[in-house]
XYZ file of C-alpha atoms in Angstrom:
694
model
C -2.635 -17.282 -50.551
C 0.317 -18.825 -48.614
C 0.599 -15.681 -46.469
C -2.546 -16.082 -45.136
C -2.249 -19.475 -44.841
C 0.607 -19.873 -43.063
C -0.211 -18.161 -39.896
C -2.923 -20.230 -39.172
C -1.160 -23.757 -39.945
C 1.672 -22.129 -37.386
C -1.178 -21.393 -35.041
C -3.181 -24.545 -35.325
C -0.836 -27.682 -36.438
C -2.680 -29.926 -34.933
C -6.392 -28.891 -36.560
C -4.287 -28.400 -40.020
C -3.016 -31.892 -39.933
C -5.693 -33.792 -38.691
C -7.796 -31.957 -41.542
C -5.349 -32.782 -44.004
C -4.992 -36.546 -43.138
C -8.566 -36.983 -43.120
C -8.839 -35.396 -46.649
C -6.047 -37.107 -47.906
C -7.153 -40.296 -46.819
C -10.453 -39.755 -48.253
C -8.819 -38.981 -51.199
C -6.543 -42.027 -51.437
C -9.223 -44.502 -51.045
C -11.965 -42.529 -53.252
C -14.297 -42.399 -50.508
C -14.590 -38.815 -51.027
C -16.849 -39.233 -53.779
C -18.042 -43.123 -53.026
C -19.302 -44.743 -49.863
C -16.783 -45.978 -47.917
C -19.569 -48.508 -46.314
C -20.234 -50.137 -49.469
C -16.466 -51.239 -49.849
C -15.181 -54.464 -48.669
C -12.740 -53.518 -46.417
C -14.913 -51.005 -44.785
C -15.032 -53.470 -41.650
C -11.316 -53.715 -41.520
C -10.975 -49.817 -40.984
C -14.635 -49.040 -39.074
C -14.927 -49.252 -35.146
C -17.535 -50.507 -32.986
C -18.317 -53.740 -30.605
C -18.067 -56.181 -33.825
C -14.260 -54.928 -34.089
C -13.669 -55.226 -30.828
C -14.844 -58.786 -30.366
C -12.950 -59.581 -33.513
C -9.833 -58.290 -32.257
C -9.673 -55.337 -34.615
C -8.078 -52.649 -32.247
C -6.637 -50.579 -34.683
C -9.705 -49.390 -36.266
C -10.368 -47.456 -33.053
C -7.258 -45.338 -34.400
C -8.155 -45.879 -38.346
C -11.615 -45.572 -38.370
C -11.448 -41.602 -36.998
C -9.677 -40.788 -40.658
C -13.107 -42.355 -42.762
C -16.154 -41.206 -43.199
C -19.047 -43.830 -43.934
C -20.585 -41.675 -46.902
C -19.065 -38.857 -48.715
C -21.217 -35.894 -47.199
C -20.245 -36.820 -44.115
C -16.962 -35.538 -44.945
C -18.185 -32.114 -44.821
C -19.376 -32.373 -41.311
C -16.533 -33.933 -40.195
C -13.929 -31.352 -41.659
C -16.290 -28.615 -40.231
C -16.598 -30.141 -36.804
C -12.344 -30.407 -36.797
C -12.157 -26.494 -37.881
C -14.839 -25.317 -35.468
C -14.318 -27.286 -32.290
C -11.107 -28.516 -32.357
C -9.440 -25.403 -34.016
C -10.997 -23.539 -31.481
C -9.886 -25.549 -28.789
C -6.413 -25.393 -29.966
C -6.400 -21.755 -30.254
C -7.429 -20.987 -26.919
C -6.054 -24.158 -25.163
C -2.563 -24.833 -27.054
C -1.747 -27.217 -29.624
C -0.813 -29.768 -26.400
C -3.931 -29.700 -24.358
C -6.010 -29.525 -27.968
C -4.421 -33.102 -29.355
C -4.628 -34.539 -25.960
C -8.471 -34.407 -25.355
C -9.325 -34.683 -28.903
C -7.492 -37.870 -29.556
C -8.134 -39.158 -26.107
C -11.746 -38.381 -26.038
C -12.261 -39.936 -29.465
C -10.683 -43.182 -28.283
C -12.629 -43.083 -25.088
C -15.893 -42.634 -26.256
C -15.397 -45.150 -29.472
C -14.053 -47.696 -27.042
C -16.443 -47.079 -24.283
C -19.313 -47.059 -26.530
C -18.165 -50.416 -28.094
C -17.827 -51.680 -24.546
C -20.773 -50.275 -23.296
C -22.966 -52.184 -25.931
C -21.273 -55.380 -25.546
C -22.113 -55.344 -22.021
C -25.828 -54.574 -22.651
C -26.578 -56.596 -25.886
C -27.157 -59.800 -24.021
C -29.559 -57.642 -21.296
C -32.757 -58.536 -23.950
C -32.526 -54.769 -24.655
C -33.392 -54.930 -28.268
C -31.833 -51.437 -29.100
C -28.383 -52.232 -27.196
C -28.588 -55.758 -29.261
C -28.983 -54.146 -32.405
C -26.619 -51.305 -32.219
C -24.004 -53.767 -31.302
C -23.740 -55.168 -34.653
C -23.061 -51.673 -36.017
C -20.076 -50.162 -37.289
C -19.066 -46.277 -37.354
C -16.082 -44.014 -38.671
C -15.352 -40.348 -38.073
C -13.451 -37.934 -35.996
C -16.856 -36.301 -34.622
C -16.435 -37.794 -31.118
C -12.855 -36.053 -30.700
C -14.413 -33.061 -31.896
C -17.076 -32.920 -29.333
C -14.819 -33.841 -26.733
C -12.284 -30.963 -27.412
C -15.412 -28.246 -27.582
C -17.004 -29.649 -24.479
C -13.486 -29.390 -22.614
C -12.449 -25.997 -23.845
C -15.975 -24.540 -22.751
C -14.063 -24.402 -19.300
C -12.424 -21.454 -20.374
C -15.130 -19.400 -21.642
C -16.461 -16.639 -19.476
C -19.547 -16.472 -18.357
C -22.549 -16.707 -20.001
C -20.958 -18.207 -22.890
C -19.675 -21.338 -20.899
C -23.057 -22.031 -19.769
C -24.394 -21.534 -22.900
C -21.899 -23.750 -24.981
C -22.101 -26.547 -22.366
C -26.018 -26.450 -22.519
C -25.804 -26.659 -26.541
C -23.440 -29.593 -26.503
C -25.142 -31.594 -23.807
C -28.456 -30.850 -25.480
C -27.380 -32.064 -28.864
C -25.913 -35.416 -27.348
C -28.855 -36.198 -25.097
C -31.525 -35.584 -27.762
C -30.057 -37.387 -30.606
C -29.428 -40.046 -28.005
C -32.551 -40.716 -26.794
C -34.297 -39.907 -30.313
C -32.211 -41.092 -32.775
C -30.167 -43.438 -30.857
C -27.455 -44.501 -33.397
C -24.038 -45.692 -32.415
C -22.671 -42.321 -33.566
C -25.072 -40.707 -31.063
C -23.768 -43.352 -27.995
C -20.328 -42.029 -28.939
C -21.177 -38.359 -28.807
C -22.921 -38.247 -25.438
C -20.074 -40.035 -24.022
C -17.571 -37.710 -25.769
C -19.361 -34.658 -24.570
C -19.954 -36.095 -21.058
C -16.139 -36.856 -20.929
C -15.394 -33.147 -22.387
C -17.287 -31.566 -19.764
C -16.022 -33.651 -16.687
C -12.420 -32.917 -17.502
C -12.630 -29.466 -19.093
C -11.658 -27.522 -15.839
C -8.570 -29.618 -14.973
C -7.187 -29.563 -18.494
C -7.884 -25.693 -18.986
C -5.702 -24.926 -15.797
C -4.757 -21.504 -15.297
C -6.863 -20.551 -18.508
C -10.236 -22.047 -16.642
C -12.729 -19.168 -15.818
C -13.959 -18.628 -12.693
C -17.696 -19.901 -11.521
C -19.564 -18.334 -9.286
C -23.310 -18.303 -7.967
C -25.094 -18.294 -11.417
C -26.662 -14.886 -12.140
C -30.398 -14.262 -12.844
C -29.513 -13.969 -16.574
C -27.871 -17.441 -16.338
C -30.869 -19.132 -14.618
C -33.052 -17.409 -17.440
C -30.687 -19.088 -19.970
C -31.061 -22.135 -18.373
C -35.291 -22.105 -18.392
C -34.722 -21.267 -22.091
C -32.529 -23.847 -22.994
C -34.885 -26.305 -21.538
C -37.900 -25.141 -23.712
C -35.794 -25.053 -26.463
C -34.124 -28.441 -26.071
C -38.199 -29.721 -25.936
C -39.087 -27.905 -28.899
C -35.995 -29.504 -30.703
C -37.084 -32.919 -29.662
C -40.309 -32.612 -31.435
C -38.980 -31.203 -34.850
C -36.255 -34.222 -34.450
C -39.130 -36.695 -33.843
C -41.007 -35.408 -36.907
C -37.991 -35.036 -39.337
C -35.804 -37.743 -38.294
C -37.842 -40.788 -36.599
C -35.326 -43.286 -35.421
C -35.287 -46.374 -33.024
C -33.538 -45.223 -29.845
C -32.929 -46.534 -26.289
C -36.698 -46.436 -25.319
C -38.168 -47.534 -28.601
C -39.388 -46.823 -31.933
C -40.512 -43.106 -32.888
C -41.923 -43.506 -36.117
C -45.030 -42.449 -36.474
C -45.213 -40.597 -33.195
C -44.771 -37.181 -34.434
C -47.498 -34.696 -34.292
C -49.483 -33.413 -37.497
C -47.695 -30.462 -39.396
C -50.136 -27.788 -38.053
C -49.987 -29.282 -34.363
C -46.025 -29.011 -34.452
C -46.293 -25.553 -35.366
C -48.733 -24.436 -32.975
C -46.583 -26.121 -30.355
C -43.518 -24.480 -31.348
C -45.366 -21.404 -31.533
C -46.657 -21.461 -27.989
C -42.833 -22.597 -26.974
C -41.412 -19.465 -28.784
C -43.746 -17.074 -27.071
C -42.450 -18.690 -23.409
C -39.303 -18.706 -24.777
C -39.398 -14.974 -25.177
C -40.949 -14.291 -21.878
C -38.437 -16.430 -19.783
C -35.257 -14.863 -21.436
C -36.653 -11.283 -20.508
C -37.676 -12.498 -17.298
C -41.642 -12.281 -16.989
C -43.100 -13.996 -14.504
C -46.295 -14.329 -16.434
C -44.209 -16.499 -19.048
C -42.797 -18.321 -15.849
C -46.302 -19.056 -14.510
C -47.443 -20.722 -17.608
C -44.009 -22.683 -18.407
C -44.662 -23.893 -14.976
C -48.343 -24.821 -15.460
C -47.400 -26.715 -18.552
C -44.326 -28.484 -16.830
C -46.420 -29.732 -14.082
C -48.922 -31.113 -16.712
C -46.487 -32.593 -18.598
C -44.940 -34.454 -15.583
C -48.433 -35.812 -14.306
C -48.875 -37.159 -17.824
C -45.424 -39.135 -17.558
C -45.926 -40.267 -14.178
C -49.282 -41.737 -15.398
C -47.602 -43.539 -18.215
C -45.028 -44.780 -16.225
C -47.835 -46.218 -13.781
C -49.814 -47.597 -16.473
C -46.439 -49.560 -17.548
C -45.401 -50.908 -14.297
C -49.075 -52.014 -13.648
C -48.824 -53.882 -16.891
C -45.653 -55.465 -16.384
C -46.465 -56.615 -12.715
C -50.089 -58.007 -13.855
C -48.317 -59.323 -17.176
C -51.494 -57.287 -18.711
C -51.347 -56.868 -22.184
C -51.203 -53.165 -22.250
C -49.246 -51.075 -25.131
C -48.676 -47.659 -24.476
C -47.281 -46.747 -27.878
C -46.120 -43.110 -27.241
C -43.547 -44.112 -24.743
C -40.566 -43.352 -26.440
C -41.820 -39.627 -26.851
C -43.486 -39.212 -23.254
C -40.895 -40.619 -20.989
C -37.974 -38.451 -22.427
C -40.231 -35.651 -22.299
C -41.590 -36.012 -19.219
C -37.768 -36.514 -17.828
C -36.931 -32.972 -19.364
C -40.050 -31.379 -18.094
C -39.142 -32.502 -14.718
C -35.895 -30.930 -15.139
C -37.336 -27.747 -16.206
C -39.915 -27.744 -13.438
C -37.149 -28.218 -10.952
C -35.089 -25.401 -12.349
C -38.068 -23.149 -12.698
C -38.815 -23.622 -9.205
C -35.229 -23.117 -8.192
C -34.940 -19.900 -10.088
C -37.754 -18.288 -9.529
C -36.540 -14.837 -8.205
C -34.995 -14.300 -11.620
C -38.632 -14.112 -13.065
C -40.047 -11.136 -11.167
C -40.583 -8.812 -14.413
C -43.962 -7.396 -14.263
C -46.167 -6.986 -17.119
C -45.963 -4.020 -19.504
C -48.946 -2.700 -18.081
C -47.633 -2.883 -14.118
C -44.561 -1.283 -15.653
C -46.314 1.884 -16.799
C -47.532 2.204 -13.053
C -44.181 2.095 -11.460
C -41.016 4.035 -11.499
C -37.922 1.851 -11.351
C -35.458 3.421 -9.144
C -37.413 5.658 -7.104
C -38.379 9.163 -8.335
C -36.188 11.177 -9.574
C -36.785 14.387 -12.213
C -34.886 16.586 -14.575
C -34.611 19.412 -11.758
C -33.202 16.910 -8.955
C -30.625 15.451 -11.563
C -29.667 18.784 -12.129
C -29.071 19.450 -8.683
C -27.072 16.282 -8.147
C -24.861 16.968 -11.271
C -23.947 20.393 -9.581
C -23.530 19.186 -6.588
C -21.388 16.074 -7.262
C -19.978 16.802 -10.528
C -19.963 14.673 -13.482
C -18.086 13.742 -16.962
C -17.410 16.136 -19.814
C -20.766 14.546 -21.081
C -23.032 14.694 -17.900
C -25.104 17.712 -18.831
C -26.664 15.716 -21.614
C -28.437 13.799 -18.551
C -30.538 16.679 -18.015
C -32.103 16.749 -21.556
C -35.538 15.717 -22.409
C -36.608 12.399 -23.216
C -33.966 10.716 -20.242
C -35.512 8.586 -17.465
C -33.335 8.295 -14.435
C -32.485 5.571 -11.762
C -31.705 7.262 -8.416
C -29.016 5.123 -6.974
C -26.920 4.871 -3.846
C -29.503 5.674 -1.658
C -30.291 9.271 -3.626
C -26.650 10.417 -3.853
C -26.426 9.378 -7.725
C -28.413 8.583 -10.828
C -28.078 6.934 -14.050
C -29.946 8.803 -17.037
C -31.011 6.699 -19.939
C -33.416 6.076 -22.501
C -35.462 3.076 -23.460
C -35.634 1.592 -27.055
C -35.898 -1.973 -28.597
C -36.333 -3.003 -24.426
C -32.467 -1.652 -24.513
C -31.837 0.602 -21.720
C -29.052 2.859 -23.180
C -27.377 5.159 -20.461
C -26.073 8.016 -21.169
C -22.294 8.678 -20.354
C -21.319 8.038 -16.898
C -23.236 7.453 -13.789
C -23.230 10.949 -11.923
C -22.675 11.131 -8.080
C -20.216 10.744 -5.420
C -17.019 9.022 -6.578
C -17.853 6.463 -4.455
C -21.229 5.884 -5.326
C -20.904 5.668 -9.040
C -19.927 2.008 -9.177
C -22.984 1.299 -7.010
C -24.923 3.130 -9.460
C -23.741 1.289 -12.144
C -24.436 -1.960 -10.430
C -27.825 -0.804 -9.430
C -28.765 0.202 -12.912
C -28.011 -3.699 -14.042
C -30.321 -4.930 -11.159
C -32.695 -2.612 -12.368
C -32.534 -3.998 -16.200
C -32.286 -7.358 -15.115
C -35.883 -6.856 -12.580
C -37.488 -5.013 -15.851
C -36.419 -7.651 -18.548
C -34.122 -4.560 -20.161
C -30.732 -5.140 -21.995
C -28.270 -2.963 -19.986
C -25.710 -0.889 -21.826
C -23.326 2.562 -21.557
C -22.910 4.771 -24.401
C -20.038 7.176 -24.615
C -18.724 6.104 -21.204
C -15.214 7.234 -19.885
C -12.388 4.990 -19.444
C -13.213 5.238 -15.608
C -16.493 3.646 -15.922
C -14.988 1.102 -18.257
C -13.138 0.229 -15.866
C -15.852 -0.266 -13.037
C -17.688 -2.073 -15.851
C -14.968 -4.616 -16.257
C -14.728 -5.648 -12.641
C -18.443 -6.615 -12.867
C -17.374 -8.998 -15.996
C -19.067 -6.389 -18.681
C -16.882 -5.682 -22.015
C -16.396 -2.681 -23.607
C -15.501 -1.139 -27.369
C -14.703 2.566 -28.070
C -16.867 4.429 -30.279
C -15.477 7.725 -30.204
C -12.850 9.840 -28.860
C -13.247 12.775 -26.686
C -11.287 15.948 -27.659
C -9.890 18.344 -25.052
C -8.031 21.552 -24.926
C -6.224 22.323 -21.813
C -6.639 25.932 -21.263
C -3.494 26.404 -18.715
C -0.756 28.440 -20.730
C -2.683 28.250 -24.119
C -1.309 31.198 -26.371
C -1.575 29.610 -29.952
C 1.636 30.235 -30.567
C 3.766 27.824 -33.021
C 3.455 26.432 -36.186
C 0.837 24.148 -35.595
C -1.347 27.068 -34.470
C -1.434 28.737 -37.577
C -4.975 28.154 -38.924
C -6.413 29.154 -35.470
C -4.401 32.463 -35.341
C -5.094 33.374 -39.280
C -9.025 33.230 -38.158
C -8.266 35.236 -35.162
C -6.596 37.967 -37.326
C -9.023 37.949 -40.533
C -11.929 38.216 -38.102
C -10.194 41.415 -36.574
C -9.709 42.848 -39.903
C -12.913 41.796 -41.204
C -14.541 43.708 -38.232
C -16.012 40.124 -36.604
C -17.172 40.106 -33.190
C -17.577 37.776 -30.591
C -19.302 37.341 -27.595
C -20.358 34.612 -25.035
C -23.926 34.777 -24.058
C -26.848 32.929 -22.737
C -29.247 32.461 -25.786
C -32.389 33.103 -23.804
C -31.552 36.235 -23.310
C -30.786 37.241 -26.424
C -33.134 39.493 -28.643
C -35.574 37.666 -31.067
C -34.065 38.788 -34.199
C -30.670 36.985 -32.691
C -32.872 34.097 -32.048
C -34.291 33.771 -35.163
C -31.135 33.973 -37.310
C -29.393 31.187 -35.156
C -32.580 29.031 -35.766
C -32.402 29.387 -39.586
C -28.952 28.874 -39.553
C -29.354 25.662 -37.552
C -32.301 24.496 -40.173
C -30.357 24.970 -43.161
C -27.757 22.782 -41.776
C -30.307 20.324 -41.020
C -31.823 20.452 -44.468
C -28.211 19.964 -46.192
C -27.869 16.613 -44.360
C -29.936 14.618 -46.428
C -31.341 12.478 -43.400
C -33.122 13.451 -40.034
C -31.431 15.497 -37.727
C -29.793 13.042 -35.178
C -30.426 13.177 -31.382
C -29.151 11.746 -28.109
C -25.780 12.797 -27.431
C -26.302 15.700 -30.351
C -28.179 18.704 -29.159
C -29.756 21.219 -30.971
C -31.148 25.035 -30.580
C -33.758 23.999 -27.887
C -30.689 22.513 -25.781
C -28.793 25.585 -26.385
C -31.704 27.819 -24.869
C -30.872 26.219 -21.285
C -30.081 29.173 -19.061
C -27.110 26.903 -17.701
C -25.959 26.801 -21.074
C -23.209 29.284 -22.860
C -23.540 30.322 -26.241
C -20.539 31.873 -28.462
C -21.739 34.205 -31.308
C -20.157 35.504 -34.368
C -21.944 38.432 -35.836
C -20.890 41.369 -38.365
C -20.847 44.834 -38.067
C -24.401 45.062 -39.074
C -25.145 42.536 -36.432
C -25.502 39.258 -38.857
C -24.761 36.036 -36.991
C -22.152 33.901 -38.874
C -21.821 31.284 -36.806
C -22.852 29.778 -33.163
C -21.519 27.373 -30.913
C -23.192 26.169 -27.414
C -21.326 24.984 -24.557
C -22.542 22.663 -21.937
C -21.496 23.089 -18.191
C -18.978 20.153 -16.868
C -19.468 20.709 -12.990
C -16.677 19.676 -10.442
C -17.642 19.260 -6.800
C -19.327 22.402 -5.361
C -21.881 23.867 -8.305
C -19.116 25.619 -9.905
C -18.027 24.634 -13.699
C -14.426 23.496 -14.292
C -14.642 22.933 -17.916
C -17.376 23.414 -20.569
C -18.006 20.899 -23.470
C -18.857 21.462 -26.953
C -22.411 20.713 -28.194
C -24.223 23.017 -31.127
C -21.623 24.100 -33.862
C -23.061 25.871 -36.939
C -22.225 28.177 -39.670
C -24.264 30.187 -42.408
C -23.824 28.546 -45.380
C -23.818 31.582 -47.828
C -21.746 34.366 -47.581
C -20.141 33.908 -43.985
C -17.234 34.223 -42.822
C -15.027 31.390 -43.845
C -12.905 30.472 -40.600
C -15.714 31.356 -38.083
C -15.900 28.067 -36.440
C -11.914 28.472 -35.802
C -12.757 32.061 -34.595
C -15.621 30.982 -32.395
C -13.445 28.022 -30.562
C -10.419 30.202 -30.358
C -12.231 33.009 -29.014
C -14.414 30.994 -26.244
C -11.105 29.376 -25.253
C -9.898 32.811 -24.164
C -13.089 33.819 -22.582
C -13.951 30.818 -20.413
C -10.285 30.590 -19.161
C -10.657 34.156 -17.848
C -13.707 32.776 -15.848
C -11.678 30.163 -14.302
C -12.391 27.142 -16.599
C -9.350 24.586 -17.114
C -10.479 22.743 -20.250
C -12.699 22.897 -23.055
C -13.986 19.969 -24.406
C -14.929 19.334 -28.226
C -16.874 16.557 -27.437
C -16.252 12.891 -29.594
C -17.987 12.577 -33.074
C -19.762 9.580 -32.858
C -18.356 6.716 -35.018
C -14.855 8.367 -35.238
C -11.638 8.298 -33.702
C -8.105 8.704 -34.700
C -6.039 6.500 -36.665
C -5.942 3.278 -34.712
C -6.302 -0.397 -35.786
C -9.585 -2.149 -35.839
C -8.909 -5.281 -33.543
C -12.198 -6.902 -33.171
C -15.383 -7.726 -35.695
C -17.547 -5.172 -33.758
C -14.937 -2.321 -34.170
C -14.437 -3.042 -37.767
C -18.108 -2.553 -38.317
C -18.422 0.593 -36.382
C -15.561 1.662 -38.777
C -17.913 0.494 -41.665
C -21.194 2.125 -40.354
C -18.908 5.731 -39.519
C -18.129 5.515 -43.460
C -21.478 4.874 -44.343
C -22.753 7.850 -42.582
C -19.710 10.384 -43.261
C -21.471 11.802 -46.513
C -24.441 12.647 -44.466
C -23.275 13.768 -40.783
C -19.406 14.119 -41.786
C -18.492 12.661 -38.337
C -15.063 12.299 -39.451
C -14.374 15.262 -40.958
C -15.406 16.726 -38.071
C -13.094 14.768 -36.099
C -10.115 15.613 -38.161
C -11.218 19.353 -38.169
C -10.674 19.639 -34.251
C -7.349 17.899 -34.596
C -6.272 21.634 -35.335
C -6.959 22.652 -31.669
C -4.085 20.324 -30.743
C -6.419 18.352 -28.362
C -5.584 15.317 -25.951
C -7.719 12.492 -26.607
C -9.642 10.581 -24.289
C -11.556 7.163 -25.473
C -15.254 7.033 -25.246
C -16.940 3.577 -24.688
C -19.764 1.347 -25.437
C -19.903 -0.810 -22.340
C -22.040 -3.585 -22.683
C -22.625 -6.881 -20.528
C -22.932 -9.712 -23.143
C -22.002 -9.732 -26.967
C -24.991 -11.472 -27.682
C -26.908 -8.201 -26.826
C -25.184 -6.078 -29.531
C -27.435 -6.659 -32.392
C -30.246 -5.311 -30.004
C -28.325 -2.768 -28.836
C -27.252 -1.591 -32.263
C -31.110 -1.080 -33.114
C -31.406 0.601 -29.873
C -28.862 3.406 -30.486
C -29.995 3.912 -34.019
C -33.610 4.549 -32.652
C -32.033 6.965 -29.989
C -29.934 8.930 -32.366
C -32.724 8.971 -35.118
C -36.163 8.484 -33.994
C -37.498 10.186 -37.149
C -35.894 8.115 -39.365
C -38.007 5.685 -41.577
C -37.301 2.716 -43.564
C -36.395 5.067 -46.827
C -33.840 6.823 -44.811
C -31.792 3.834 -44.103
C -32.103 2.699 -47.024
C -30.526 5.751 -48.543
C -27.752 4.468 -46.014
C -27.264 1.467 -47.748
C -27.431 2.572 -51.283
C -26.265 6.253 -51.338
C -27.621 8.402 -53.818
C -25.565 9.891 -56.500
C -25.358 13.327 -54.995
C -23.106 12.084 -51.973
């Protein structure tokens, strides 16, 4: 246990020290199990306006280490660990300690001074609050979190800031306790000094993207929904009055939240219809707020006895709706996604079919997997004025691009940018699967992220002789094939006799039936893809003409329309009575055959969710490793990856490229549907609870 705690304490000494101090104080005073505010000495340690006016200035330090009630210790410790610990991890101990302590002192002392100045103004809320006391380190934790948000990259920076500010504003307006005032001041202070405090760690700021505009609009609606929940669950006496008895009925609250949920989902996708409805609701609420304000002003001017009981709810909501309306108008270009019916009638990026995609691929060349972009079920985005394209499939409102953009070298980055723009305009989440290091670099320049999901295994053909101990298994396969009369031929499957094609289909169906799960697709082809006349097929047959194994090879084009290499797709062997090392024989024979035709390499492709013995550094990588382990008994991806190692390949990483980590759950669903479109709940259950037969 000590070995794990020691590195954390060394990396987060301030956070660990403050948490330990808070818990020790609670333990020593007994306030961990009994309320401190009930003790006679509570005014001597709690801060607030009474402590300020009585000269008990030390309380603005001592009060940070107490909690008024035992259950509040859990919230204080959680806030310190999550916000202060995260700040210290990113900004360092010195900066975290500075912003946390200064924010705590400034917020608590500032709140006391503010209420002292307002308590004689006739404002009942300020007068009542000026007699309250408070304890806890929550203001310092919020100040630290708000300041450290400057070091986050977009869009997480704006998301965290919006969440912190929304929390502070909602509770100030609708709860209005002393701690709410302190929290609001702490968040404002942290946001104000964050960029200066973060220094060189501060993330760059630029013009908001369409996604950030959408996030802002969604945040406004979420804030409005939360206010309704707060008023219903925890009515209080805020700056604008008493909110008790002003909440909707449970049915009315549920209906209101349901409507807002629909609008939030539409705004998140950039729906023009949702934008129009939200604007209409905003205008209506702003007009109601104006009407309430006019009635109030008239009552004050005329001294009429007019009571507007809904003022504590209506006025803050009108203010928030006004801000939402201004944001919606400013961000109107971010909400251009047409309805589903209109999307069916329009094709994004111009017309491009499989034949045209194949022509561009042969003209400009592509990556080792680019031939898969010519398969059925792909959609195409024509980019760079028709000189490039991106092939993708849409599942769960995610556009999953297959491999790299295809086109001239200078146009591929442009195609990636246009693909992202098309997805934004269509309300889709963009990602690229099995993309190369080059594309990951181009996407990184756009602020995207990537994770390795496979390794391409490449056999250089120049000087290949199968000599040395490392090639022993391959030489053995070639020698045994010669002794046992096994023949190899590289052919076009569509030109083979029907009896050969029937044997190939039978071998493939036997392989699929033994998996226990549906046949996978997307980057894994089958016999239908092998029938393409541009694809070459290696067959291993015995003296009687019986097929023992089959491999299919997709062309890898360089510029000019000539294949410079070939990529393995189908790899099947007969289960019963076949030549045992038939796959080694097929691959080795193909190496020699295509080298004689001028190819410079052979790609054995990458097994999904399989890679070399590297450490999983991130949570996502660990999840992918676990998923690969779950699929191993059914598809054998890791075993396949290990098998390919006997051909001494060069490894090149293949990446999943994504724009926002928050999109990963949806991307995971989309990839599952892409690979296993025919799988049902029963199949997925078998992955979680494997049968005894595997």
